[in-house]
Amino acid sequence: MSAQIIDGKGIAAEIKRELKGEVDNLGKQGITPGLAVILVGNDSASQVYVRNKSTACERVGIYSETRMLPQETTTQELISLIEELNQRRDIHGILVQLPLPPPIDKKLIFTSLSPMKDVDGLSPVSLGMILWGNPTFTPCTPAGILELLQRLGIDPQGKRAVVVGRSRLVGLPLANLLALKRKGGNATVTLCHSLTPGLASITKGADILIAALGRPLFIRGEMIKKGAVVIDVGINRVEDPSTKKRYRLVGDVEFESACKIASAITPVPGGVGPMTVAMLLKNTVQAARWSCLEK
Ligand code: NDP
């Protein structure tokens, strides 16, 4: 048996085509969706992500603006910029690229974001609304995973879903979304982390297994139930002197062995990553649509 390779890149491209149509329609009403991306410091991976997001915006007709701040930026300076962007009528979405340099108080930063512009879905209001069952903006990676499952006709209802990793960015919101009493939810969810004993016996019970732990090739074939759907969120750089960049990207799942057991699996790259970007664009278009209602 060899798993179906889930074409996240292709599905993301389809979503972007749909969004382009919506952006054109908004344009007829005199609205160009606008996204501001804030990057603090000089983390090289973050620079790549920010560039990709801005290119993706351009392609669907979303205005994007990148604000680069130095490594030594203070919490107050960052809040001042966010407050300025909260007020701008041409900016509908604000994204603060993570990670932020450690002295910056992340909770204060995300609290200062206007919930109506929090297109990355990480403010306390956005995260809290998930538990109320009607998310405003869903964090982009979990949103991308739910969208992938939906477009592939994989209904989590009644399935055992195991999420490995409990970050606020991915695992925690995703586990809650999968457990919600609504379409696309209704799974029986287990959330695992670094202190979970007997991880393999838990992952082996999963009909849907989501690996979001940031450990290269950690989940191997023997940890997977036969026929499971495997979603690999991990993006890890591993040294590879044979490549020009001297590294390559791998996921949290050992792809080769997992392919022999799973029924479907996302590759890295080309799986969840492009869906995350597509969901950012989708949330930004949604924010622009809401701004029309405010007028
Ligand atoms: P974090 O480092 O914030 O969280 C990792 C989580 O994994 C923690 O909850 C940690 O547990 C858990 N964990 C770590 N080691 C183990 C282990 N041995 N067994 C079980 N659980 C473990 O990572 P993120 O959630 O931010 O990211 C996870 C991965 O996903 C990374 O590779 C990241 O690059 C990638 N990513 C990909 C995105 C995409 O678009 N494809 C978007 C965002 C992230 P504990 O809480 O106990 O420490």
Coordinates of C-alpha atoms and ligand atoms in Angstrom, one line a residue:
M1 CA 0.0 0.0 0.0
S2 CA 1.2 3.5 -0.8
A3 CA -0.5 6.5 0.6
Q4 CA -2.2 9.2 -1.4
I5 CA 0.1 12.2 -1.4
I6 CA -2.1 15.2 -0.5
D7 CA -1.4 18.1 -2.9
G8 CA -1.5 21.0 -0.5
K9 CA 0.2 23.2 -3.0
G10 CA -2.4 22.5 -5.7
I11 CA -5.3 22.9 -3.3
A12 CA -3.8 26.2 -2.0
A13 CA -3.5 27.4 -5.7
E14 CA -7.2 26.6 -6.2
I15 CA -8.2 28.6 -3.1
K16 CA -6.0 31.5 -4.3
R17 CA -7.9 31.5 -7.7
E18 CA -11.2 31.6 -5.8
L19 CA -9.9 34.5 -3.7
K20 CA -8.7 36.4 -6.7
G21 CA -12.3 36.4 -7.9
E22 CA -13.5 37.7 -4.5
V23 CA -10.8 40.4 -4.5
D24 CA -11.9 41.5 -8.0
N25 CA -15.5 41.8 -6.7
L26 CA -14.4 43.8 -3.7
G27 CA -12.4 46.0 -6.1
K28 CA -15.7 46.9 -7.9
Q29 CA -17.0 48.2 -4.5
G30 CA -13.8 50.3 -4.2
I31 CA -12.1 48.1 -1.7
T32 CA -8.6 46.6 -2.0
P33 CA -7.9 44.2 0.9
G34 CA -4.8 45.3 2.7
L35 CA -2.4 43.3 4.9
A36 CA 0.4 44.7 7.1
V37 CA 3.1 42.2 8.1
I38 CA 5.4 43.2 10.9
L39 CA 8.8 41.5 11.2
V40 CA 11.0 42.2 14.2
G41 CA 14.7 41.2 14.0
N42 CA 16.6 39.2 11.4
D43 CA 15.5 35.6 11.7
S44 CA 16.3 34.2 8.3
A45 CA 13.4 31.7 8.1
S46 CA 11.0 34.5 9.1
Q47 CA 12.3 36.7 6.3
V48 CA 11.6 34.0 3.8
Y49 CA 8.0 33.5 5.2
V50 CA 7.3 37.2 5.1
R51 CA 8.5 37.5 1.5
N52 CA 6.4 34.5 0.5
K53 CA 3.3 36.0 2.2
S54 CA 3.8 39.3 0.4
T55 CA 4.3 37.7 -3.0
A56 CA 1.2 35.6 -2.4
C57 CA -0.8 38.8 -1.6
E58 CA 0.4 40.5 -4.8
R59 CA -0.7 37.5 -6.9
V60 CA -4.4 37.7 -5.7
G61 CA -4.5 41.5 -5.7
I62 CA -4.2 42.1 -2.0
Y63 CA -2.2 45.2 -1.0
S64 CA 0.6 44.2 1.4
E65 CA 3.0 46.3 3.4
T66 CA 5.9 44.8 5.3
R67 CA 7.2 46.8 8.3
M68 CA 10.7 45.7 9.4
L69 CA 11.7 46.6 12.9
P70 CA 15.1 46.1 14.5
Q71 CA 16.0 43.3 16.9
E72 CA 16.1 45.7 19.9
T73 CA 12.5 46.9 19.4
T74 CA 10.7 47.3 22.7
T75 CA 7.2 46.0 23.5
Q76 CA 5.9 49.5 23.7
E77 CA 7.4 50.5 20.3
L78 CA 5.7 47.5 18.7
I79 CA 2.4 48.2 20.4
S80 CA 2.6 51.8 19.0
L81 CA 3.0 50.5 15.5
I82 CA 0.1 48.1 15.9
E83 CA -2.1 50.9 17.3
E84 CA -1.3 53.0 14.2
L85 CA -2.2 50.0 11.9
N86 CA -5.4 49.3 13.9
Q87 CA -6.5 52.8 12.9
R88 CA -5.6 52.6 9.2
R89 CA -8.7 52.2 7.0
D90 CA -6.6 50.7 4.1
I91 CA -5.2 48.0 6.3
H92 CA -7.7 45.2 7.0
G93 CA -5.3 42.6 8.4
I94 CA -2.3 42.8 10.6
L95 CA 0.2 39.9 11.1
V96 CA 3.0 39.9 13.6
Q97 CA 5.5 37.4 12.3
L98 CA 6.7 34.9 15.0
P99 CA 9.0 34.3 16.7
L100 CA 9.4 37.7 18.4
P101 CA 12.7 38.4 20.1
P102 CA 12.4 37.1 23.7
P103 CA 12.2 40.4 25.7
I104 CA 9.1 41.4 23.8
D105 CA 5.9 40.5 25.7
K106 CA 3.9 38.4 23.2
K107 CA 0.7 38.4 25.2
L108 CA 0.6 42.2 25.4
I109 CA 1.4 42.4 21.7
F110 CA -1.4 40.1 20.6
T111 CA -3.8 41.8 23.1
S112 CA -3.1 45.1 21.4
L113 CA -4.2 43.8 18.0
S114 CA -7.7 44.8 16.9
P115 CA -9.7 41.5 16.9
M116 CA -11.2 42.6 13.6
K117 CA -7.8 42.8 12.0
D118 CA -6.2 39.7 13.7
V119 CA -6.0 37.7 10.5
D120 CA -3.4 35.3 12.0
G121 CA -6.0 34.4 14.7
L122 CA -3.6 34.6 17.6
S123 CA -5.1 37.3 19.8
P124 CA -6.8 36.3 23.1
V125 CA -10.2 37.2 21.5
S126 CA -9.6 35.1 18.4
L127 CA -8.4 32.1 20.4
G128 CA -11.1 32.5 22.9
M129 CA -13.8 32.6 20.3
I130 CA -12.8 29.1 19.2
L131 CA -14.0 27.8 22.6
W132 CA -17.3 29.6 22.0
G133 CA -17.7 27.6 18.9
N134 CA -17.8 30.5 16.5
P135 CA -14.3 31.4 15.6
T136 CA -13.7 34.9 14.2
F137 CA -10.4 34.4 12.6
T138 CA -9.0 30.9 12.9
P139 CA -5.2 30.6 13.2
C140 CA -3.9 30.0 9.7
T141 CA -2.2 26.6 10.0
P142 CA -5.1 24.9 11.9
A143 CA -7.5 26.6 9.4
G144 CA -5.5 25.3 6.5
I145 CA -5.6 21.8 7.9
L146 CA -9.3 21.8 8.4
E147 CA -9.8 23.2 4.9
L148 CA -7.5 20.4 3.4
L149 CA -9.6 17.7 5.2
Q150 CA -12.8 19.3 4.0
R151 CA -11.7 19.6 0.4
L152 CA -10.5 16.0 0.4
G153 CA -13.8 14.8 1.8
I154 CA -12.3 13.6 5.0
D155 CA -14.9 14.2 7.8
P156 CA -13.4 14.2 11.3
Q157 CA -16.8 13.3 12.8
G158 CA -16.5 10.1 14.9
K159 CA -12.8 9.7 14.1
R160 CA -10.1 9.5 16.6
A161 CA -7.8 12.5 16.0
V162 CA -4.4 12.7 17.7
V163 CA -2.6 16.1 17.7
V164 CA 1.1 15.9 18.7
G165 CA 2.2 19.4 19.9
R166 CA 0.3 21.9 22.0
S167 CA 1.5 25.3 20.8
R168 CA -0.8 28.2 20.7
L169 CA 0.0 28.6 17.1
V170 CA -0.9 25.1 15.9
G171 CA -1.7 22.2 18.2
L172 CA -3.9 23.8 20.9
P173 CA -6.3 25.6 18.6
L174 CA -6.4 22.7 16.1
A175 CA -7.3 20.2 18.8
N176 CA -10.1 22.4 20.0
L177 CA -11.4 23.0 16.5
L178 CA -11.5 19.3 15.7
A179 CA -13.4 18.7 18.9
L180 CA -16.0 21.5 18.2
K181 CA -19.6 20.4 17.9
R182 CA -20.0 21.5 14.3
K183 CA -19.4 20.4 10.7
G184 CA -15.6 19.8 10.3
G185 CA -15.4 18.9 14.0
N186 CA -16.9 16.2 16.2
A187 CA -13.7 14.2 16.4
T188 CA -12.6 12.5 19.5
V189 CA -9.3 14.3 20.2
T190 CA -6.2 13.5 22.1
L191 CA -3.6 16.3 22.5
C192 CA -0.1 15.1 23.1
H193 CA 3.1 17.0 24.1
S194 CA 6.6 16.4 25.3
L195 CA 5.6 15.0 28.6
T196 CA 3.1 12.5 27.2
P197 CA 4.1 8.9 28.2
G198 CA 3.7 6.1 25.6
L199 CA 3.3 8.4 22.7
A200 CA 3.6 5.7 20.0
S201 CA 0.6 3.7 21.5
I202 CA -1.5 6.9 21.3
T203 CA -0.5 7.9 17.8
K204 CA -1.1 4.3 16.7
G205 CA -4.8 4.7 17.7
A206 CA -5.3 7.8 15.4
D207 CA -7.5 7.8 12.4
I208 CA -6.3 11.3 11.8
L209 CA -2.8 12.0 13.0
I210 CA -1.4 15.5 13.1
A211 CA 2.3 16.0 13.8
A212 CA 3.2 19.5 14.9
L213 CA 6.1 19.1 17.2
G214 CA 9.0 20.5 15.3
R215 CA 11.2 17.4 15.6
P216 CA 12.6 16.2 12.2
L217 CA 11.3 12.8 11.1
F218 CA 10.1 12.0 14.6
I219 CA 6.9 10.1 13.7
R220 CA 7.8 6.8 12.0
G221 CA 5.7 4.3 10.1
E222 CA 5.4 2.0 13.1
M223 CA 3.8 4.8 15.1
I224 CA 0.9 5.1 12.6
K225 CA -2.3 3.1 12.3
K226 CA -2.9 1.4 9.0
G227 CA -5.0 3.5 6.8
A228 CA -4.6 6.7 8.9
V229 CA -4.6 10.2 7.4
V230 CA -1.4 11.8 8.4
I231 CA -0.9 15.6 8.4
D232 CA 2.7 16.7 8.8
V233 CA 2.9 20.3 10.0
G234 CA 6.6 20.3 10.8
I235 CA 9.0 22.4 8.8
N236 CA 12.6 21.5 9.9
R237 CA 15.9 22.5 8.3
V238 CA 18.3 19.7 8.3
E239 CA 21.9 19.9 7.0
D240 CA 22.4 18.7 3.5
P241 CA 25.8 19.6 1.9
S242 CA 24.6 18.2 -1.4
T243 CA 22.2 21.1 -1.9
K244 CA 23.1 24.7 -2.8
K245 CA 21.6 26.1 0.4
R246 CA 23.4 23.3 2.4
Y247 CA 20.1 22.3 4.0
R248 CA 16.8 20.8 3.1
L249 CA 13.4 21.0 4.6
V250 CA 11.8 17.9 6.2
G251 CA 8.7 17.4 8.2
D252 CA 8.0 15.8 11.6
V253 CA 7.0 12.6 9.9
E254 CA 9.4 10.1 8.3
F255 CA 7.7 10.2 4.9
E256 CA 9.0 7.0 3.4
S257 CA 7.9 4.7 6.2
A258 CA 4.7 6.6 6.8
C259 CA 3.7 6.3 3.2
K260 CA 3.6 2.5 3.5
I261 CA 1.1 2.6 6.3
A262 CA -1.1 5.7 5.9
S263 CA -3.9 6.1 3.5
A264 CA -3.1 9.7 2.8
I265 CA -0.3 12.0 3.8
T266 CA 0.8 15.6 3.4
P267 CA 4.4 16.1 2.0
V268 CA 6.9 18.6 3.3
P269 CA 7.3 20.9 1.5
G270 CA 4.1 21.2 -0.5
G271 CA 1.5 20.1 2.1
V272 CA 0.4 22.3 5.0
G273 CA 2.8 25.2 4.4
P274 CA 1.0 26.5 1.2
M275 CA -2.4 26.1 2.9
T276 CA -1.2 28.3 5.8
V277 CA -0.5 31.1 3.4
A278 CA -3.8 30.6 1.5
M279 CA -5.7 30.9 4.8
L280 CA -3.9 34.1 5.6
L281 CA -5.1 35.5 2.3
K282 CA -8.6 34.2 3.0
N283 CA -8.7 35.8 6.4
T284 CA -7.5 39.1 5.0
V285 CA -10.3 39.1 2.3
Q286 CA -12.8 38.2 5.1
A287 CA -11.5 41.2 7.1
A288 CA -11.9 43.5 4.1
R289 CA -15.5 42.1 3.6
W290 CA -16.3 42.9 7.3
S291 CA -14.9 46.4 6.9
C292 CA -17.6 47.0 4.1
L293 CA -20.3 46.0 6.7
E294 CA -19.0 48.6 9.1
K295 CA -19.5 51.5 6.6
Ligands
NDP1 P1 6.5 24.7 19.3 O1 7.9 24.5 19.5 O2 5.9 26.0 19.7 O3 5.7 23.5 20.0 C1 6.1 22.2 19.8 C2 5.1 21.3 20.6 O4 5.6 20.0 20.4 C3 5.1 21.5 22.1 O5 3.8 21.5 22.6 C4 6.0 20.4 22.6 O6 5.6 19.9 23.9 C5 5.7 19.3 21.6 N1 6.8 18.4 21.5 C6 8.1 18.7 21.4 N2 8.8 17.5 21.4 C7 8.0 16.5 21.6 C8 8.1 15.1 21.7 N3 9.3 14.5 21.6 N4 7.0 14.4 21.9 C9 5.8 15.0 21.9 N5 5.6 16.3 21.8 C10 6.7 17.1 21.7 O7 6.2 24.5 17.7 P2 5.1 25.0 16.7 O8 3.8 24.5 17.1 O9 5.3 26.5 16.5 O10 5.6 24.3 15.4 C11 5.7 22.9 15.2 C12 6.3 22.6 13.9 O11 5.4 23.1 12.9 C13 7.6 23.3 13.6 O12 8.4 22.4 12.8 C14 7.3 24.5 12.8 O13 8.3 24.9 12.0 C15 6.1 24.0 12.0 N6 5.2 24.9 11.6 C16 4.7 24.8 10.3 C17 3.7 25.7 9.8 C18 3.3 25.4 8.4 O14 2.6 26.3 7.9 N7 3.4 24.2 7.9 C19 3.2 26.8 10.6 C20 3.7 26.8 12.0 C21 4.6 25.9 12.4 P3 5.7 20.9 25.2 O15 4.5 21.8 25.1 O16 5.6 19.9 26.3 O17 7.0 21.6 25.2

